[in-house]
Coordinates of N, CA and C in Angstrom, one line a residue:
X190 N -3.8 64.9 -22.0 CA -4.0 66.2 -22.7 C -3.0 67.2 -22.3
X191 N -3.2 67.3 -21.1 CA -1.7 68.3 -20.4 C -0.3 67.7 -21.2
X192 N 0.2 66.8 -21.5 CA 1.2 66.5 -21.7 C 1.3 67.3 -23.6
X193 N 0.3 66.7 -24.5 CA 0.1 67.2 -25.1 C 0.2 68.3 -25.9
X194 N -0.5 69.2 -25.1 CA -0.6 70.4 -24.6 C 1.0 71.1 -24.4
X195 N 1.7 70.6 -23.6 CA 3.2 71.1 -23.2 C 3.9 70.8 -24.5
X196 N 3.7 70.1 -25.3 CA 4.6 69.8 -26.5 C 4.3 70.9 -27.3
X197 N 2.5 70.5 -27.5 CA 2.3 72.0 -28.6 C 2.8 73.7 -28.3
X198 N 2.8 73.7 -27.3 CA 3.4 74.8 -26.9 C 4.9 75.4 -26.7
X199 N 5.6 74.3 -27.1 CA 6.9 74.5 -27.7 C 7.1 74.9 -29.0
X200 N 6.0 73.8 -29.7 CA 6.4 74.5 -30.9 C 5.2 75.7 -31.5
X201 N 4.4 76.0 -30.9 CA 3.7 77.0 -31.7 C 4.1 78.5 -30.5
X202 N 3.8 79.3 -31.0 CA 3.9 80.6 -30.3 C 2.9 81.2 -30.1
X203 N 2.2 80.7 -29.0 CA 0.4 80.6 -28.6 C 0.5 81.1 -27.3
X204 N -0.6 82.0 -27.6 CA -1.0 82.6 -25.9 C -2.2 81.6 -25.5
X205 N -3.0 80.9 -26.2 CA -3.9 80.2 -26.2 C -3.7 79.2 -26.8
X206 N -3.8 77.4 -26.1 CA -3.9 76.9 -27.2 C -5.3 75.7 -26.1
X207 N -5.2 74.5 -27.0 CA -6.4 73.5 -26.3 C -6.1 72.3 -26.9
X208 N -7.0 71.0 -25.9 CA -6.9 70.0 -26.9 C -8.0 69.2 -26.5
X209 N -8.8 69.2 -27.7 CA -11.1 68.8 -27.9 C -10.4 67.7 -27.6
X210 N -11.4 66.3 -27.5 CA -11.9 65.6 -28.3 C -13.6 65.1 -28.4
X211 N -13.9 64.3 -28.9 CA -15.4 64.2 -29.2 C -15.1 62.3 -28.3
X212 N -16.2 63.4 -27.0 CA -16.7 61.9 -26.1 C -17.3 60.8 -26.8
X213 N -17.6 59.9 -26.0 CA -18.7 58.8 -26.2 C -20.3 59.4 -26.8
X214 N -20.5 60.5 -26.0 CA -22.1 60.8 -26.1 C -21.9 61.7 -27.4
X215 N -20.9 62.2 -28.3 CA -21.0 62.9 -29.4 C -20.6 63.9 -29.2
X216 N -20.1 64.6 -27.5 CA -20.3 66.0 -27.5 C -18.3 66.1 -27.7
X217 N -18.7 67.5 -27.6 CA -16.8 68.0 -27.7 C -16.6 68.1 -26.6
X218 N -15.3 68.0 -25.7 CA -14.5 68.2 -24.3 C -13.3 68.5 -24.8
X219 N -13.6 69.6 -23.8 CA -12.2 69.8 -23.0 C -11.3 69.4 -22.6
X220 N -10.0 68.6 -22.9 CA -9.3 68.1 -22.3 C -8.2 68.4 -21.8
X221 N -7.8 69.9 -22.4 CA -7.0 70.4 -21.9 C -6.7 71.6 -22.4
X222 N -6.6 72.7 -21.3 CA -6.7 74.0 -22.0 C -5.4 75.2 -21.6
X223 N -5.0 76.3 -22.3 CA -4.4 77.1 -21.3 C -4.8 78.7 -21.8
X224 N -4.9 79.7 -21.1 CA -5.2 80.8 -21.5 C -6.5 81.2 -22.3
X225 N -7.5 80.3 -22.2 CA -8.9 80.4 -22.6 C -9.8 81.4 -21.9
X226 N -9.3 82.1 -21.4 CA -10.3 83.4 -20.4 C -11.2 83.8 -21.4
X227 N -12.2 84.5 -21.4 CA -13.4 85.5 -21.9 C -14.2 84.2 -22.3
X228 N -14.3 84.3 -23.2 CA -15.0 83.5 -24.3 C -14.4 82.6 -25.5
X229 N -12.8 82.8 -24.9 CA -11.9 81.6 -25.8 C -12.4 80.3 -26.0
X230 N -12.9 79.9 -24.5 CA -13.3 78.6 -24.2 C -14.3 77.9 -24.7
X231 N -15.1 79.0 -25.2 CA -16.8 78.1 -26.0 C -16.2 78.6 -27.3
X232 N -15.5 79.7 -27.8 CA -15.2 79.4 -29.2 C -14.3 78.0 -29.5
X233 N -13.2 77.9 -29.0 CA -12.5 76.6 -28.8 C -13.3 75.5 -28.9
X234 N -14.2 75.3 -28.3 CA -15.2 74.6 -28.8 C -15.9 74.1 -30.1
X235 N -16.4 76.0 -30.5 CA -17.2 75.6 -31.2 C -16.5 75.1 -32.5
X236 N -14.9 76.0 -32.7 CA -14.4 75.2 -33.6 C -13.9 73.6 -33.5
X237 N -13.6 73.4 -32.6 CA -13.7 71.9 -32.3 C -15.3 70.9 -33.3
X238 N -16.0 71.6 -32.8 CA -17.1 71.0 -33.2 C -17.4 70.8 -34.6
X239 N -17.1 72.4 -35.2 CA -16.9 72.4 -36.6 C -16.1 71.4 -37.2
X240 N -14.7 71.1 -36.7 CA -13.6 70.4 -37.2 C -14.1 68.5 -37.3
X241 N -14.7 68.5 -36.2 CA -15.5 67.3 -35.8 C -16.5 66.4 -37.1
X242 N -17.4 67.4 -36.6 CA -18.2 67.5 -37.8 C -18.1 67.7 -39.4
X243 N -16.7 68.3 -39.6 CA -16.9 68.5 -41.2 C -15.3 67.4 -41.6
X244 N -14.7 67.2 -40.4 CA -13.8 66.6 -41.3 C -12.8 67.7 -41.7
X245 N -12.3 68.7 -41.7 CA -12.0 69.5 -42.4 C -10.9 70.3 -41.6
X246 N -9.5 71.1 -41.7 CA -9.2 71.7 -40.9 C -9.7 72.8 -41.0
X247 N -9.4 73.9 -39.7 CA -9.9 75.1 -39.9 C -9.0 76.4 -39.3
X248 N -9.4 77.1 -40.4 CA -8.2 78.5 -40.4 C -8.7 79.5 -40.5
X249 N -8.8 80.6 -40.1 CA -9.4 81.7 -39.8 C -8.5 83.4 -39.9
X250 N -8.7 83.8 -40.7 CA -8.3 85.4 -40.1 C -8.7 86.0 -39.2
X251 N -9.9 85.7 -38.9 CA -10.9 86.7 -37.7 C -11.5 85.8 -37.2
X252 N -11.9 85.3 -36.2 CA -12.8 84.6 -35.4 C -14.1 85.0 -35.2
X253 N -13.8 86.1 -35.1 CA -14.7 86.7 -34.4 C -16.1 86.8 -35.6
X254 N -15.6 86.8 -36.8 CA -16.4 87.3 -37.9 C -16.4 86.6 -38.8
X255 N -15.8 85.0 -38.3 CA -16.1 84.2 -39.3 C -17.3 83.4 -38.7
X256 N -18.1 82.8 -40.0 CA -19.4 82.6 -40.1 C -19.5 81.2 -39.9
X257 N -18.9 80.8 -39.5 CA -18.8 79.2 -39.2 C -19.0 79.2 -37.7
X258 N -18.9 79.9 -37.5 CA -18.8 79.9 -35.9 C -20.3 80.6 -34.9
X259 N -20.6 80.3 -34.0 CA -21.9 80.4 -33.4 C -21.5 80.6 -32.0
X260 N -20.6 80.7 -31.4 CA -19.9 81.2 -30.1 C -19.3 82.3 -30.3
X261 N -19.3 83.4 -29.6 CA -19.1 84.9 -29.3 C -17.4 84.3 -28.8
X262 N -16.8 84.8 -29.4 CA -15.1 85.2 -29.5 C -14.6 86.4 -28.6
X263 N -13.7 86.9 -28.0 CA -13.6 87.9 -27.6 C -12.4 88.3 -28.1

């Protein structure tokens, strides 16, 4: 995940980035995070979860206020 991680962050220009995946038991993990302080880290999630679940990518203008979402954003 860290290695991962160091690549994506070459090419995107992220103060935050992550990388899920979906364990054995169904749930989402963490496998590798940077700059997730406040509440980054359970939104990171919850879109994870969304992405998981629907199959679908996901893009957002606002996090905070988009309605897919069920974890508080900061």
């Amino acid at each position: 995940g860290d290695l991962v991680l160091s690549h994506v962050l070459t090419w995107l220009d992220a103060t935050s980035c992550a990388v899920l995946a979906l364990g054995h038991d169904g749930q989402t993990q963490l496998v590798s995070g940077r700059g997730l302080g406040g509440n980054l880290s359970t939104a990171a999630m919850d879109v994870a979860a969304w992405v998981f679940r629907s199959g679908r990518e996901f893009a957002t203008a606002d996090l905070r206020r988009d309605t897919r979402m069920t974890a508080a954003c900061g």
